[in-house]
Backbone atoms as SQL, in Angstrom:
CREATE TABLE atoms (id INTEGER PRIMARY KEY, chain TEXT, resi INTEGER, resn TEXT, atom TEXT, x REAL, y REAL, z REAL);
INSERT INTO atoms VALUES
  (1, 'A', 1, 'MET', 'N', 1.960, 3.604, -19.624),
  (2, 'A', 1, 'MET', 'CA', 1.811, 2.963, -18.323),
  (3, 'A', 1, 'MET', 'C', 0.779, 3.726, -17.495),
  (4, 'A', 2, 'ALA', 'N', -0.163, 3.023, -16.911),
  (5, 'A', 2, 'ALA', 'CA', -1.148, 3.657, -16.042),
  (6, 'A', 2, 'ALA', 'C', -0.453, 4.118, -14.764),
  (7, 'A', 3, 'THR', 'N', -0.939, 5.210, -14.210),
  (8, 'A', 3, 'THR', 'CA', -0.369, 5.707, -12.969),
  (9, 'A', 3, 'THR', 'C', -0.690, 4.739, -11.847),
  (10, 'A', 4, 'LEU', 'N', 0.339, 4.328, -11.136),
  (11, 'A', 4, 'LEU', 'CA', 0.166, 3.440, -10.000),
  (12, 'A', 4, 'LEU', 'C', 0.054, 4.282, -8.742),
  (13, 'A', 5, 'LYS', 'N', -0.572, 3.733, -7.723),
  (14, 'A', 5, 'LYS', 'CA', -0.670, 4.425, -6.441),
  (15, 'A', 5, 'LYS', 'C', 0.222, 3.724, -5.434),
  (16, 'A', 6, 'PHE', 'N', 0.935, 4.542, -4.673),
  (17, 'A', 6, 'PHE', 'CA', 1.783, 4.017, -3.611),
  (18, 'A', 6, 'PHE', 'C', 1.422, 4.701, -2.308),
  (19, 'A', 7, 'ALA', 'N', 1.535, 3.949, -1.221),
  (20, 'A', 7, 'ALA', 'CA', 1.184, 4.471, 0.093),
  (21, 'A', 7, 'ALA', 'C', 2.326, 4.193, 1.061),
  (22, 'A', 8, 'LEU', 'N', 2.574, 5.163, 1.915),
  (23, 'A', 8, 'LEU', 'CA', 3.592, 5.046, 2.951),
  (24, 'A', 8, 'LEU', 'C', 2.928, 4.527, 4.217),
  (25, 'A', 9, 'CYS', 'N', 3.474, 3.466, 4.773),
  (26, 'A', 9, 'CYS', 'CA', 2.938, 2.903, 6.008),
  (27, 'A', 9, 'CYS', 'C', 3.365, 3.795, 7.177),
  (28, 'A', 10, 'ILE', 'N', 2.388, 4.242, 7.962),
  (29, 'A', 10, 'ILE', 'CA', 2.678, 5.082, 9.122),
  (30, 'A', 10, 'ILE', 'C', 2.300, 4.387, 10.433),
  (31, 'A', 11, 'GLU', 'N', 1.708, 3.198, 10.332),
  (32, 'A', 11, 'GLU', 'CA', 1.327, 2.422, 11.513),
  (33, 'A', 11, 'GLU', 'C', 1.260, 0.949, 11.132),
  (34, 'A', 12, 'ASP', 'N', 1.643, 0.070, 12.070),
  (35, 'A', 12, 'ASP', 'CA', 1.632, -1.367, 11.771),
  (36, 'A', 12, 'ASP', 'C', 1.193, -2.212, 12.965),
  (37, 'A', 13, 'ILE', 'N', 0.320, -1.655, 13.799),
  (38, 'A', 13, 'ILE', 'CA', -0.144, -2.357, 15.002),
  (39, 'A', 13, 'ILE', 'C', -0.789, -3.688, 14.618),
  (40, 'A', 14, 'ASP', 'N', -0.320, -4.770, 15.250),
  (41, 'A', 14, 'ASP', 'CA', -0.865, -6.122, 15.041),
  (42, 'A', 14, 'ASP', 'C', -0.778, -6.606, 13.597),
  (43, 'A', 15, 'CYS', 'N', 0.175, -6.095, 12.827),
  (44, 'A', 15, 'CYS', 'CA', 0.345, -6.512, 11.434),
  (45, 'A', 15, 'CYS', 'C', 1.776, -6.995, 11.220),
  (46, 'A', 16, 'ASP', 'N', 1.916, -8.249, 10.824),
  (47, 'A', 16, 'ASP', 'CA', 3.242, -8.819, 10.618),
  (48, 'A', 16, 'ASP', 'C', 3.792, -8.573, 9.222),
  (49, 'A', 17, 'ASP', 'N', 2.935, -8.263, 8.248),
  (50, 'A', 17, 'ASP', 'CA', 3.375, -8.183, 6.852),
  (51, 'A', 17, 'ASP', 'C', 3.457, -6.772, 6.283),
  (52, 'A', 18, 'ILE', 'N', 3.395, -5.757, 7.149),
  (53, 'A', 18, 'ILE', 'CA', 3.681, -4.384, 6.733),
  (54, 'A', 18, 'ILE', 'C', 4.623, -3.767, 7.766),
  (55, 'A', 19, 'GLU', 'N', 5.390, -2.775, 7.327),
  (56, 'A', 19, 'GLU', 'CA', 6.357, -2.128, 8.209),
  (57, 'A', 19, 'GLU', 'C', 6.252, -0.619, 8.090),
  (58, 'A', 20, 'LYS', 'N', 6.343, 0.050, 9.245),
  (59, 'A', 20, 'LYS', 'CA', 6.340, 1.513, 9.241),
  (60, 'A', 20, 'LYS', 'C', 7.473, 2.041, 8.374),
  (61, 'A', 21, 'ARG', 'N', 7.235, 3.184, 7.738),
  (62, 'A', 21, 'ARG', 'CA', 8.212, 3.897, 6.924),
  (63, 'A', 21, 'ARG', 'C', 8.561, 3.177, 5.621),
  (64, 'A', 22, 'LYS', 'N', 7.742, 2.232, 5.190),
  (65, 'A', 22, 'LYS', 'CA', 7.966, 1.556, 3.910),
  (66, 'A', 22, 'LYS', 'C', 6.827, 1.894, 2.950),
  (67, 'A', 23, 'LEU', 'N', 7.169, 1.907, 1.659),
  (68, 'A', 23, 'LEU', 'CA', 6.177, 2.158, 0.621),
  (69, 'A', 23, 'LEU', 'C', 5.556, 0.853, 0.150),
  (70, 'A', 24, 'TYR', 'N', 4.259, 0.904, -0.117),
  (71, 'A', 24, 'TYR', 'CA', 3.538, -0.256, -0.625),
  (72, 'A', 24, 'TYR', 'C', 2.675, 0.165, -1.806),
  (73, 'A', 25, 'GLN', 'N', 2.573, -0.711, -2.783),
  (74, 'A', 25, 'GLN', 'CA', 1.695, -0.443, -3.913),
  (75, 'A', 25, 'GLN', 'C', 0.254, -0.663, -3.460),
  (76, 'A', 26, 'ALA', 'N', -0.570, 0.340, -3.714),
  (77, 'A', 26, 'ALA', 'CA', -1.994, 0.258, -3.372),
  (78, 'A', 26, 'ALA', 'C', -2.773, -0.159, -4.612),
  (79, 'A', 27, 'LEU', 'N', -3.714, -1.061, -4.427),
  (80, 'A', 27, 'LEU', 'CA', -4.539, -1.555, -5.523),
  (81, 'A', 27, 'LEU', 'C', -5.964, -1.031, -5.365),
  (82, 'A', 28, 'PRO', 'N', -6.637, -0.768, -6.477),
  (83, 'A', 28, 'PRO', 'CA', -8.009, -0.257, -6.381),
  (84, 'A', 28, 'PRO', 'C', -8.950, -1.294, -5.782),
  (85, 'A', 29, 'ASP', 'N', -9.761, -0.851, -4.832),
  (86, 'A', 29, 'ASP', 'CA', -10.786, -1.704, -4.229),
  (87, 'A', 29, 'ASP', 'C', -11.824, -0.777, -3.605),
  (88, 'A', 30, 'GLU', 'N', -12.808, -0.395, -4.408),
  (89, 'A', 30, 'GLU', 'CA', -13.823, 0.572, -3.991),
  (90, 'A', 30, 'GLU', 'C', -14.590, 0.099, -2.764),
  (91, 'A', 31, 'GLU', 'N', -14.960, -1.166, -2.742),
  (92, 'A', 31, 'GLU', 'CA', -15.730, -1.701, -1.613),
  (93, 'A', 31, 'GLU', 'C', -14.929, -1.617, -0.312),
  (94, 'A', 32, 'ALA', 'N', -13.659, -1.991, -0.368),
  (95, 'A', 32, 'ALA', 'CA', -12.803, -1.926, 0.818),
  (96, 'A', 32, 'ALA', 'C', -12.642, -0.484, 1.288),
  (97, 'A', 33, 'SER', 'N', -12.467, 0.429, 0.339),
  (98, 'A', 33, 'SER', 'CA', -12.305, 1.845, 0.667),
  (99, 'A', 33, 'SER', 'C', -13.529, 2.386, 1.401),
  (100, 'A', 34, 'GLN', 'N', -14.702, 1.974, 0.988),
  (101, 'A', 34, 'GLN', 'CA', -15.931, 2.417, 1.648),
  (102, 'A', 34, 'GLN', 'C', -16.017, 1.915, 3.085),
  (103, 'A', 35, 'GLU', 'N', -15.309, 0.828, 3.373),
  (104, 'A', 35, 'GLU', 'CA', -15.305, 0.256, 4.718),
  (105, 'A', 35, 'GLU', 'C', -14.107, 0.732, 5.544),
  (106, 'A', 36, 'GLY', 'N', -13.269, 1.624, 4.961),
  (107, 'A', 36, 'GLY', 'CA', -12.128, 2.162, 5.701),
  (108, 'A', 36, 'GLY', 'C', -10.853, 1.339, 5.583),
  (109, 'A', 37, 'TYR', 'N', -10.772, 0.522, 4.533),
  (110, 'A', 37, 'TYR', 'CA', -9.597, -0.317, 4.328),
  (111, 'A', 37, 'TYR', 'C', -8.907, 0.025, 3.012),
  (112, 'A', 38, 'LEU', 'N', -7.642, -0.334, 2.944),
  (113, 'A', 38, 'LEU', 'CA', -6.844, -0.129, 1.748),
  (114, 'A', 38, 'LEU', 'C', -6.220, -1.468, 1.365),
  (115, 'A', 39, 'ARG', 'N', -6.292, -1.812, 0.089),
  (116, 'A', 39, 'ARG', 'CA', -5.678, -3.051, -0.399),
  (117, 'A', 39, 'ARG', 'C', -4.267, -2.723, -0.876),
  (118, 'A', 40, 'VAL', 'N', -3.271, -3.357, -0.244),
  (119, 'A', 40, 'VAL', 'CA', -1.875, -3.127, -0.620),
  (120, 'A', 40, 'VAL', 'C', -1.160, -4.454, -0.848),
  (121, 'A', 41, 'VAL', 'N', -0.121, -4.410, -1.664),
  (122, 'A', 41, 'VAL', 'CA', 0.763, -5.562, -1.846),
  (123, 'A', 41, 'VAL', 'C', 1.767, -5.482, -0.700),
  (124, 'A', 42, 'ASP', 'N', 1.653, -6.416, 0.245),
  (125, 'A', 42, 'ASP', 'CA', 2.472, -6.342, 1.456),
  (126, 'A', 42, 'ASP', 'C', 3.775, -7.132, 1.329),
  (127, 'A', 43, 'GLU', 'N', 4.455, -7.328, 2.443),
  (128, 'A', 43, 'GLU', 'CA', 5.760, -7.999, 2.448),
  (129, 'A', 43, 'GLU', 'C', 5.687, -9.454, 1.983),
  (130, 'A', 44, 'SER', 'N', 4.508, -10.063, 2.034),
  (131, 'A', 44, 'SER', 'CA', 4.356, -11.442, 1.576),
  (132, 'A', 44, 'SER', 'C', 4.322, -11.517, 0.049),
  (133, 'A', 45, 'GLY', 'N', 4.155, -10.333, -0.597),
  (134, 'A', 45, 'GLY', 'CA', 4.047, -10.300, -2.058),
  (135, 'A', 45, 'GLY', 'C', 2.624, -10.458, -2.548),
  (136, 'A', 46, 'GLU', 'N', 1.707, -10.646, -1.619),
  (137, 'A', 46, 'GLU', 'CA', 0.287, -10.779, -1.945),
  (138, 'A', 46, 'GLU', 'C', -0.434, -9.494, -1.561),
  (139, 'A', 47, 'ASP', 'N', -1.650, -9.312, -2.082),
  (140, 'A', 47, 'ASP', 'CA', -2.415, -8.129, -1.706),
  (141, 'A', 47, 'ASP', 'C', -3.428, -8.484, -0.623),
  (142, 'A', 48, 'TYR', 'N', -3.461, -7.623, 0.399),
  (143, 'A', 48, 'TYR', 'CA', -4.356, -7.803, 1.534),
  (144, 'A', 48, 'TYR', 'C', -4.930, -6.458, 1.941),
  (145, 'A', 49, 'LEU', 'N', -5.976, -6.510, 2.746),
  (146, 'A', 49, 'LEU', 'CA', -6.603, -5.294, 3.255),
  (147, 'A', 49, 'LEU', 'C', -6.017, -4.925, 4.611),
  (148, 'A', 50, 'TYR', 'N', -5.770, -3.622, 4.771),
  (149, 'A', 50, 'TYR', 'CA', -5.291, -3.067, 6.031),
  (150, 'A', 50, 'TYR', 'C', -6.075, -1.799, 6.303),
  (151, 'A', 51, 'PRO', 'N', -6.143, -1.382, 7.566),
  (152, 'A', 51, 'PRO', 'CA', -6.844, -0.132, 7.852),
  (153, 'A', 51, 'PRO', 'C', -6.244, 1.023, 7.035),
  (154, 'A', 52, 'GLU', 'N', -7.095, 1.783, 6.399),
  (155, 'A', 52, 'GLU', 'CA', -6.645, 2.905, 5.573),
  (156, 'A', 52, 'GLU', 'C', -5.859, 3.921, 6.401),
  (157, 'A', 53, 'SER', 'N', -6.182, 4.026, 7.680),
  (158, 'A', 53, 'SER', 'CA', -5.502, 4.976, 8.558),
  (159, 'A', 53, 'SER', 'C', -4.034, 4.611, 8.800),
  (160, 'A', 54, 'TYR', 'N', -3.622, 3.420, 8.407),
  (161, 'A', 54, 'TYR', 'CA', -2.233, 2.992, 8.568),
  (162, 'A', 54, 'TYR', 'C', -1.336, 3.525, 7.450),
  (163, 'A', 55, 'PHE', 'N', -1.902, 4.234, 6.471),
  (164, 'A', 55, 'PHE', 'CA', -1.150, 4.668, 5.286),
  (165, 'A', 55, 'PHE', 'C', -1.464, 6.111, 4.915),
  (166, 'A', 56, 'ILE', 'N', -0.501, 6.731, 4.230),
  (167, 'A', 56, 'ILE', 'CA', -0.758, 7.990, 3.541),
  (168, 'A', 56, 'ILE', 'C', -0.287, 7.809, 2.107),
  (169, 'A', 57, 'PHE', 'N', -1.057, 8.358, 1.168),
  (170, 'A', 57, 'PHE', 'CA', -0.691, 8.227, -0.238),
  (171, 'A', 57, 'PHE', 'C', 0.476, 9.156, -0.565),
  (172, 'A', 58, 'ILE', 'N', 1.367, 8.663, -1.403),
  (173, 'A', 58, 'ILE', 'CA', 2.554, 9.391, -1.836),
  (174, 'A', 58, 'ILE', 'C', 2.510, 9.495, -3.355),
  (175, 'A', 59, 'GLN', 'N', 2.694, 10.705, -3.883),
  (176, 'A', 59, 'GLN', 'CA', 2.775, 10.884, -5.326),
  (177, 'A', 59, 'GLN', 'C', 4.231, 10.748, -5.739),
  (178, 'A', 60, 'LEU', 'N', 4.473, 9.844, -6.668),
  (179, 'A', 60, 'LEU', 'CA', 5.837, 9.575, -7.132),
  (180, 'A', 60, 'LEU', 'C', 5.963, 9.888, -8.611),
  (181, 'A', 61, 'PRO', 'N', 7.166, 10.269, -9.042),
  (182, 'A', 61, 'PRO', 'CA', 7.402, 10.439, -10.481),
  (183, 'A', 61, 'PRO', 'C', 7.189, 9.108, -11.206),
  (184, 'A', 62, 'ILE', 'N', 6.840, 9.180, -12.485),
  (185, 'A', 62, 'ILE', 'CA', 6.578, 7.978, -13.290),
  (186, 'A', 62, 'ILE', 'C', 7.753, 7.011, -13.228),
  (187, 'A', 63, 'ARG', 'N', 8.971, 7.509, -13.349),
  (188, 'A', 63, 'ARG', 'CA', 10.162, 6.625, -13.328),
  (189, 'A', 63, 'ARG', 'C', 10.258, 5.870, -12.006),
  (190, 'A', 64, 'ALA', 'N', 9.980, 6.534, -10.897),
  (191, 'A', 64, 'ALA', 'CA', 10.009, 5.871, -9.592),
  (192, 'A', 64, 'ALA', 'C', 8.924, 4.792, -9.512),
  (193, 'A', 65, 'GLN', 'N', 7.749, 5.076, -10.075),
  (194, 'A', 65, 'GLN', 'CA', 6.676, 4.090, -10.109),
  (195, 'A', 65, 'GLN', 'C', 7.093, 2.851, -10.875),
  (196, 'A', 66, 'GLU', 'N', 7.747, 3.071, -12.018),
  (197, 'A', 66, 'GLU', 'CA', 8.201, 1.947, -12.844),
  (198, 'A', 66, 'GLU', 'C', 9.193, 1.075, -12.094),
  (199, 'A', 67, 'VAL', 'N', 10.129, 1.707, -11.412),
  (200, 'A', 67, 'VAL', 'CA', 11.139, 0.955, -10.654),
  (201, 'A', 67, 'VAL', 'C', 10.496, 0.160, -9.528),
  (202, 'A', 68, 'LEU', 'N', 9.603, 0.805, -8.776),
  (203, 'A', 68, 'LEU', 'CA', 8.944, 0.121, -7.668),
  (204, 'A', 68, 'LEU', 'C', 8.023, -0.985, -8.152),
  (205, 'A', 69, 'ALA', 'N', 7.312, -0.778, -9.237),
  (206, 'A', 69, 'ALA', 'CA', 6.411, -1.794, -9.778),
  (207, 'A', 69, 'ALA', 'C', 7.189, -3.012, -10.256),
  (208, 'A', 70, 'ALA', 'N', 8.405, -2.803, -10.754),
  (209, 'A', 70, 'ALA', 'CA', 9.235, -3.909, -11.259),
  (210, 'A', 70, 'ALA', 'C', 9.728, -4.793, -10.113),
  (211, 'A', 71, 'THR', 'N', 9.778, -4.262, -8.895),
  (212, 'A', 71, 'THR', 'CA', 10.291, -5.029, -7.759),
  (213, 'A', 71, 'THR', 'C', 9.189, -5.663, -6.941),
  (214, 'A', 72, 'THR', 'N', 7.916, -5.375, -7.265),
  (215, 'A', 72, 'THR', 'CA', 6.813, -5.952, -6.476),
  (216, 'A', 72, 'THR', 'C', 6.244, -7.149, -7.186);
């Protein structure tokens, strides 16, 4: 299994589909990253761009990644 990236939401100003203190799966998007955005699978179950400053990356054990990936 490839290592997945997860990010903790630390801000949700003007965003209805993310919540503070929740983990979200982050998807690779080099172009968005260069513009200061992060692509995450949000509460709608779809992936969208949000300001990168709204998240901090969290390193999780492989087993935790598997469990979280199975629920997204």
